Amino acid sequence: MPPWLVWGLEQTTGARGRQVGVAHLPVVVAALVALVLAVAFVAVIYRRPQRGLLVLAALTPLDGLLDIAPLPGVASAWKEGVLALTLICAANGRVRPADRTDPPLQLPWWPAAAVLVAFGVVSALYVYGPIGLYGVKVTFFYLFVVLALWLTPFDTLDRDRLVSIIMALGVLTTLVGIGQQLLGPARLVELGYTFGEQVRTSGPLFRTFSTFNQPFGFGLFVMLALLVGGAVALSDTARRRNRLFLVCWPVMAITMATSVVRAAILGLIVGVIWLAALRFRRLITPLLAVGVVAVISLPFLPSNITKVFFSSSSLSQRGSGWGEIFASIWVHPLGTGLASSGSAADAMSAAQGDTTRTITAGAGGTVQQLSKNYQPDNYYVKLLIELGPIGLWLFLALIVTAIIWCVQYSRRMPDPDGALVLGVSASMVAAMVACLVATYFEIFPLDFYFWLLLGAAGCATAQHESRTVRLHFVPEAAASRPTSANS
């Protein structure tokens, strides 16, 4: 080969290599940055695993943004990844002094939960085989949050940060919801959302969904934030964070209503009444005033709007289906198997490669995506279908035990933990009400937050009991404290 041709080929190849390298440089830089951030994140969680749960608390309400993010589908598994990392770090870094005898957190409801999980797992495996584990994951996965807290419990600062996160995310999602109402559904579809999936209407109303994948998650999360954050804020109005949250409270409640999630509205009303009856008596007068204004203004509202909130057709349709289910209990006294309805059934269908959605024409010519699996829209009915009366009884035993325990300790503990635990009890009462018209514990991130708040309450009560015992029953500690006689 002539020397001049060899030289030309070398120059061409070198130039092309440089061009290819320059073209891939942004990808390489992005990969290196992502790797550095990932290592830093793992290091932060490794040093203090509680941070993993706080990260989940801060990011789960934003999970719906993945629907329009230019990321692969595997990115949706970030929640499971962070929780798994937290569990590994918590198990590795758990420290319990040898002389410590008190539990890291109180779980008076654990027997009912343990039997419910065992019953559900056996039911799913017996009816569906190994594929039933997908349904088990949807139903019980976030119980691992309680395990993480048992390994590395929240301290007072962790719980305060959790409340701050709930308050901040409640306000943030509300602001995004207001922005969505200003943009309108057409603009949101242009941004990448799907009409009939995220973007929904009810009559003439566009249903706000904020940073969630559906209006239900937004409405119920704001309900939870209003109750938990409101209880803590009312207990200490001198703190700036709490005052700012109380100022935002009415705007959040009104924006929550634009999601047209009646479960959230009913739950909020009952939850606020619960807080007023148990501790915050000063809420009674504003509640009565709001109720009177609502009753007086109701006749002046457009009829097409009031029908959206007070229409009985939806409830009657659900009731007819529920009646058939109650009759089938005699045929299946132990249920038809965990994950035979609702989102859990959709998860198993997706795992089997079946299409879970069907496109139908909705009211006013809109297009809706409906699940092919039965959606009971009532968590109690769902449990009756899947696990029969035994499963329903276990679930109610868990919830009622947890509520009674929270109320008792809210009266015994000082603030802010006392107010936090009372707010947790209000959120659980609201969840019980919401379960009448929604499958509350299958709506993300409400299932995650339920177990997180219940675990945080367990940490607070256990640490309070530990301090109380040391204060009153340890002679050495009492003898070492200075008194007026020996100081």
Tab-separated table of C-alpha atoms in Angstrom, residues 80-383:
chain	number	residue	atom	x	y	z
A	80	GLU	CA	-38.176	-0.739	45.852
A	81	GLY	CA	-34.470	-0.116	45.292
A	82	VAL	CA	-34.197	2.623	47.917
A	83	LEU	CA	-36.163	0.594	50.456
A	84	ALA	CA	-34.003	-2.486	49.806
A	85	LEU	CA	-30.837	-0.393	50.229
A	86	THR	CA	-32.236	1.049	53.468
A	87	LEU	CA	-33.008	-2.412	54.822
A	88	ILE	CA	-29.529	-3.714	53.976
A	89	CYS	CA	-27.843	-0.735	55.613
A	90	ALA	CA	-30.148	-0.925	58.627
A	91	ALA	CA	-29.448	-4.620	59.132
A	92	ASN	CA	-25.701	-4.016	58.771
A	93	GLY	CA	-25.539	-0.990	61.047
A	94	ARG	CA	-28.006	-1.953	63.742
A	95	VAL	CA	-26.685	-1.179	67.207
A	96	ARG	CA	-28.397	-2.401	70.355
A	97	PRO	CA	-26.519	-2.096	73.650
A	98	ALA	CA	-26.238	-5.382	75.510
A	99	ASP	CA	-27.952	-3.971	78.598
A	100	ARG	CA	-30.936	-2.626	76.664
A	101	THR	CA	-34.150	-4.558	77.323
A	102	ASP	CA	-36.824	-2.246	75.929
A	103	PRO	CA	-37.980	-2.781	72.316
A	104	PRO	CA	-36.815	-0.325	69.616
A	105	LEU	CA	-40.454	0.481	68.840
A	106	GLN	CA	-43.877	-0.522	70.096
A	107	LEU	CA	-46.083	-2.647	67.852
A	108	PRO	CA	-49.258	-3.544	69.766
A	109	TRP	CA	-50.968	-4.304	66.470
A	110	TRP	CA	-48.327	-6.791	65.251
A	111	PRO	CA	-50.230	-10.037	66.083
A	112	ALA	CA	-53.143	-9.043	63.830
A	113	ALA	CA	-50.732	-7.897	61.113
A	114	ALA	CA	-48.672	-11.085	61.295
A	115	VAL	CA	-51.714	-13.363	61.021
A	116	LEU	CA	-53.147	-11.215	58.209
A	117	VAL	CA	-49.904	-11.411	56.216
A	118	ALA	CA	-49.584	-15.156	56.756
A	119	PHE	CA	-53.210	-15.721	55.789
A	120	GLY	CA	-52.840	-13.544	52.700
A	121	VAL	CA	-49.619	-15.202	51.517
A	122	VAL	CA	-51.073	-18.700	51.901
A	123	SER	CA	-54.247	-17.606	50.105
A	124	ALA	CA	-52.348	-16.082	47.175
A	125	LEU	CA	-50.012	-19.041	46.732
A	126	TYR	CA	-52.800	-21.604	47.081
A	127	VAL	CA	-55.043	-19.955	44.488
A	128	TYR	CA	-52.514	-18.546	42.003
A	129	GLY	CA	-49.257	-20.336	42.683
A	130	PRO	CA	-45.937	-18.436	42.499
A	131	ILE	CA	-47.500	-15.679	40.370
A	132	GLY	CA	-49.559	-14.774	43.437
A	133	LEU	CA	-46.432	-13.225	44.958
A	134	TYR	CA	-47.051	-10.187	42.736
A	135	GLY	CA	-50.321	-9.659	44.567
A	136	VAL	CA	-48.588	-10.163	47.908
A	137	LYS	CA	-46.074	-7.490	46.935
A	138	VAL	CA	-48.794	-4.958	46.102
A	139	THR	CA	-50.658	-5.663	49.347
A	140	PHE	CA	-47.899	-6.023	51.947
A	141	PHE	CA	-44.614	-4.746	50.474
A	142	TYR	CA	-44.378	-1.539	52.501
A	143	LEU	CA	-44.551	-3.452	55.767
A	144	PHE	CA	-40.785	-3.622	55.240
A	145	VAL	CA	-40.772	0.043	56.309
A	146	VAL	CA	-41.707	-1.087	59.827
A	147	LEU	CA	-38.881	-3.643	59.741
A	148	ALA	CA	-36.423	-0.898	58.788
A	149	LEU	CA	-37.646	1.212	61.720
A	150	TRP	CA	-37.338	-1.752	64.067
A	151	LEU	CA	-33.708	-2.142	63.022
A	152	THR	CA	-32.889	1.591	63.160
A	153	PRO	CA	-35.687	3.585	64.840
A	154	PHE	CA	-36.445	7.233	64.207
A	155	ASP	CA	-35.314	9.606	66.938
A	156	THR	CA	-36.967	12.910	67.834
A	157	LEU	CA	-35.139	14.811	65.090
A	158	ASP	CA	-36.062	12.195	62.465
A	159	ARG	CA	-39.724	12.470	63.389
A	160	ASP	CA	-39.575	16.261	63.248
A	161	ARG	CA	-38.013	16.055	59.794
A	162	LEU	CA	-40.726	13.633	58.709
A	163	VAL	CA	-43.407	16.124	59.755
A	164	SER	CA	-41.589	18.910	57.907
A	165	ILE	CA	-41.449	16.723	54.790
A	166	ILE	CA	-45.170	15.977	54.993
A	167	MET	CA	-45.992	19.662	55.420
A	168	ALA	CA	-43.679	20.760	52.600
A	169	LEU	CA	-44.901	18.092	50.174
A	170	GLY	CA	-48.504	18.913	51.007
A	171	VAL	CA	-47.910	22.559	50.113
A	172	LEU	CA	-45.789	21.736	47.043
A	173	THR	CA	-48.310	19.305	45.546
A	174	THR	CA	-51.053	21.845	46.213
A	175	LEU	CA	-49.158	24.540	44.297
A	176	VAL	CA	-48.611	22.143	41.398
A	177	GLY	CA	-52.324	21.324	41.491
A	178	ILE	CA	-53.227	24.991	41.274
A	179	GLY	CA	-50.884	25.324	38.316
A	180	GLN	CA	-52.604	22.391	36.597
A	181	GLN	CA	-55.991	24.026	37.002
A	182	LEU	CA	-54.593	27.170	35.391
A	183	LEU	CA	-53.052	25.232	32.487
A	184	GLY	CA	-56.084	23.052	31.797
A	185	PRO	CA	-56.311	19.443	30.574
A	186	ALA	CA	-55.429	20.166	26.932
A	187	ARG	CA	-52.094	21.713	27.837
A	188	LEU	CA	-51.292	18.836	30.191
A	189	VAL	CA	-51.913	16.321	27.397
A	190	GLU	CA	-49.455	18.289	25.261
A	191	LEU	CA	-46.903	17.884	28.047
A	192	GLY	CA	-47.174	14.107	27.756
A	193	TYR	CA	-49.945	13.062	30.115
A	194	THR	CA	-52.679	10.707	28.890
A	195	PHE	CA	-56.322	11.714	28.803
A	196	GLY	CA	-58.383	9.154	30.681
A	197	GLU	CA	-55.406	7.954	32.716
A	198	GLN	CA	-53.778	10.883	34.514
A	199	VAL	CA	-55.915	13.624	32.976
A	200	ARG	CA	-59.522	13.034	33.986
A	201	THR	CA	-62.722	15.024	34.124
A	202	SER	CA	-65.896	14.635	36.138
A	203	GLY	CA	-68.772	16.507	34.548
A	204	PRO	CA	-67.489	20.012	33.785
A	205	LEU	CA	-64.675	19.736	36.337
A	206	PHE	CA	-61.071	18.905	35.536
A	207	ARG	CA	-59.754	16.676	38.308
A	208	THR	CA	-56.440	17.835	39.766
A	209	PHE	CA	-53.777	15.128	40.037
A	210	SER	CA	-50.674	17.267	40.728
A	211	THR	CA	-47.473	15.189	40.903
A	212	PHE	CA	-49.355	11.881	41.205
A	213	ASN	CA	-50.447	9.495	38.482
A	214	GLN	CA	-54.157	9.926	39.263
A	215	PRO	CA	-56.406	12.324	41.204
A	216	PHE	CA	-56.982	9.755	43.970
A	217	GLY	CA	-53.387	9.800	45.176
A	218	PHE	CA	-53.316	13.602	45.237
A	219	GLY	CA	-56.583	14.048	47.114
A	220	LEU	CA	-55.854	11.404	49.740
A	221	PHE	CA	-52.241	12.487	50.282
A	222	VAL	CA	-53.255	16.098	50.883
A	223	MET	CA	-55.933	14.810	53.282
A	224	LEU	CA	-53.216	12.970	55.221
A	225	ALA	CA	-50.893	16.000	55.194
A	226	LEU	CA	-53.650	18.279	56.453
A	227	LEU	CA	-54.444	15.985	59.380
A	228	VAL	CA	-50.940	14.970	60.473
A	229	GLY	CA	-49.334	18.325	59.763
A	230	GLY	CA	-52.339	20.193	61.145
A	231	ALA	CA	-52.243	18.327	64.465
A	232	VAL	CA	-48.547	19.112	64.974
A	233	ALA	CA	-48.949	22.720	63.828
A	234	LEU	CA	-51.865	23.386	66.180
A	235	SER	CA	-49.872	22.054	69.121
A	236	ASP	CA	-47.175	24.728	68.722
A	237	THR	CA	-48.305	27.819	66.852
A	238	ALA	CA	-45.237	29.753	68.019
A	239	ARG	CA	-43.027	27.888	65.545
A	240	ARG	CA	-42.732	29.592	62.153
A	241	ARG	CA	-43.008	26.339	60.175
A	242	ASN	CA	-46.298	25.535	61.885
A	243	ARG	CA	-47.739	29.007	61.391
A	244	LEU	CA	-46.942	28.953	57.681
A	245	PHE	CA	-48.571	25.541	57.333
A	246	LEU	CA	-51.742	26.701	59.082
A	247	VAL	CA	-51.902	29.699	56.735
A	248	CYS	CA	-51.732	27.320	53.754
A	249	TRP	CA	-54.253	24.881	55.271
A	250	PRO	CA	-57.453	26.397	53.741
A	251	VAL	CA	-55.872	26.675	50.284
A	252	MET	CA	-54.734	23.057	50.488
A	253	ALA	CA	-58.205	21.890	51.510
A	254	ILE	CA	-59.874	23.749	48.637
A	255	THR	CA	-57.337	22.483	46.100
A	256	MET	CA	-57.779	18.950	47.448
A	257	ALA	CA	-61.492	19.233	46.668
A	258	THR	CA	-60.697	19.965	43.005
A	259	SER	CA	-59.437	16.386	42.696
A	260	VAL	CA	-63.108	15.374	43.098
A	261	VAL	CA	-62.110	12.500	45.369
A	262	ARG	CA	-65.054	12.144	47.713
A	263	ALA	CA	-63.111	9.715	49.892
A	264	ALA	CA	-60.594	12.491	50.658
A	265	ILE	CA	-63.305	15.044	51.424
A	266	LEU	CA	-65.192	12.695	53.745
A	267	GLY	CA	-61.971	11.557	55.395
A	268	LEU	CA	-60.816	15.130	56.016
A	269	ILE	CA	-64.131	16.120	57.584
A	270	VAL	CA	-64.156	13.125	59.918
A	271	GLY	CA	-60.448	13.543	60.715
A	272	VAL	CA	-60.836	17.203	61.689
A	273	ILE	CA	-63.848	16.354	63.852
A	274	TRP	CA	-61.715	13.659	65.488
A	275	LEU	CA	-58.944	16.161	66.298
A	276	ALA	CA	-61.458	18.693	67.617
A	277	ALA	CA	-63.216	16.141	69.809
A	278	LEU	CA	-60.039	14.703	71.333
A	279	ARG	CA	-57.898	17.788	71.850
A	280	PHE	CA	-58.291	20.924	69.754
A	281	ARG	CA	-61.614	22.273	70.962
A	282	ARG	CA	-60.913	25.613	69.293
A	283	LEU	CA	-61.636	23.946	65.952
A	284	ILE	CA	-65.302	23.437	66.812
A	285	THR	CA	-66.364	27.036	66.115
A	286	PRO	CA	-64.624	27.248	62.712
A	287	LEU	CA	-66.052	23.843	61.789
A	288	LEU	CA	-69.579	24.981	62.581
A	289	ALA	CA	-69.052	28.240	60.683
A	290	VAL	CA	-67.760	26.431	57.594
A	291	GLY	CA	-70.647	23.977	57.784
A	292	VAL	CA	-73.231	26.766	57.947
A	293	VAL	CA	-71.626	28.631	55.036
A	294	ALA	CA	-71.516	25.430	52.968
A	295	VAL	CA	-75.189	24.673	53.591
A	296	ILE	CA	-76.259	28.243	52.796
A	297	SER	CA	-74.173	28.520	49.608
A	298	LEU	CA	-75.053	25.066	48.272
A	299	PRO	CA	-78.316	26.101	46.526
A	300	PHE	CA	-76.469	28.891	44.696
A	301	LEU	CA	-73.863	26.631	43.121
A	302	PRO	CA	-74.343	25.453	39.503
A	303	SER	CA	-76.310	22.218	39.418
A	304	ASN	CA	-73.828	20.507	37.093
A	305	ILE	CA	-71.127	20.979	39.745
A	306	THR	CA	-73.167	19.868	42.741
A	307	LYS	CA	-74.192	16.728	40.851
A	308	VAL	CA	-70.545	15.753	40.552
A	309	PHE	CA	-70.122	15.657	44.334
A	310	PHE	CA	-73.581	14.505	45.386
A	311	SER	CA	-74.627	12.168	42.578
A	312	SER	CA	-75.916	8.850	43.928
A	313	SER	CA	-75.659	6.949	40.637
A	314	SER	CA	-72.040	5.929	41.210
A	315	LEU	CA	-72.784	4.714	44.726
A	316	SER	CA	-75.825	2.756	43.594
A	317	GLN	CA	-73.792	1.053	40.861
A	318	ARG	CA	-71.163	0.063	43.391
A	319	GLY	CA	-73.794	-1.072	45.864
A	320	SER	CA	-75.380	-3.445	43.378
A	321	GLY	CA	-72.017	-5.128	42.798
A	322	TRP	CA	-71.324	-5.285	46.534
A	323	GLY	CA	-74.648	-7.030	47.122
A	324	GLU	CA	-73.629	-9.855	44.808
A	325	ILE	CA	-70.332	-10.165	46.636
A	326	PHE	CA	-71.978	-10.439	50.027
A	327	ALA	CA	-74.107	-13.277	48.663
A	328	SER	CA	-71.003	-15.080	47.353
A	329	ILE	CA	-69.407	-15.199	50.805
A	330	TRP	CA	-71.390	-18.374	51.551
A	331	VAL	CA	-69.751	-19.987	48.510
A	332	HIS	CA	-66.217	-18.757	49.324
A	333	PRO	CA	-66.062	-18.296	53.118
A	334	LEU	CA	-62.253	-17.935	52.969
A	335	GLY	CA	-62.349	-15.639	49.957
A	336	THR	CA	-61.408	-16.124	46.333
A	337	GLY	CA	-57.720	-15.527	46.966
A	338	LEU	CA	-55.541	-12.524	47.780
A	339	ALA	CA	-55.116	-10.210	44.778
A	340	SER	CA	-58.211	-11.412	42.933
A	341	SER	CA	-59.442	-7.815	42.535
A	342	GLY	CA	-58.237	-4.231	42.418
A	343	SER	CA	-54.703	-3.080	41.703
A	344	ALA	CA	-53.221	-6.337	42.946
A	345	ALA	CA	-55.155	-8.222	40.255
A	346	ASP	CA	-53.879	-5.728	37.679
A	347	ALA	CA	-50.302	-6.369	38.841
A	348	MET	CA	-50.709	-10.116	38.391
A	349	SER	CA	-52.319	-9.658	34.985
A	350	ALA	CA	-49.403	-7.478	33.898
A	351	ALA	CA	-46.947	-10.095	35.188
A	352	GLN	CA	-48.708	-12.704	33.050
A	353	GLY	CA	-48.547	-10.443	30.010
A	354	ASP	CA	-52.279	-9.730	29.897
A	355	THR	CA	-53.638	-6.307	28.983
A	356	THR	CA	-55.305	-4.853	32.044
A	357	ARG	CA	-56.893	-1.826	30.392
A	358	THR	CA	-59.792	-1.419	28.020
A	359	ILE	CA	-60.771	1.809	26.289
A	360	THR	CA	-64.409	2.828	26.662
A	361	ALA	CA	-66.484	5.887	25.889
A	362	GLY	CA	-67.259	7.914	28.975
A	363	ALA	CA	-69.794	10.597	29.741
A	364	GLY	CA	-69.819	13.562	27.404
A	365	GLY	CA	-67.877	11.738	24.696
A	366	THR	CA	-64.692	11.469	26.734
A	367	VAL	CA	-62.405	8.468	26.555
A	368	GLN	CA	-61.660	6.460	29.686
A	369	GLN	CA	-59.276	3.609	30.417
A	370	LEU	CA	-60.903	1.030	32.665
A	371	SER	CA	-59.421	-2.056	34.231
A	372	LYS	CA	-60.660	-5.431	33.057
A	373	ASN	CA	-60.313	-6.740	36.611
A	374	TYR	CA	-63.063	-6.035	39.128
A	375	GLN	CA	-62.461	-2.810	41.061
A	376	PRO	CA	-64.590	-2.878	44.233
A	377	ASP	CA	-63.944	0.793	45.183
A	378	ASN	CA	-64.296	-0.267	48.810
A	379	TYR	CA	-61.403	-1.773	50.722
A	380	TYR	CA	-63.653	-3.669	53.117
A	381	VAL	CA	-65.477	-5.286	50.212
A	382	LYS	CA	-62.136	-6.071	48.588
A	383	LEU	CA	-61.001	-7.938	51.696
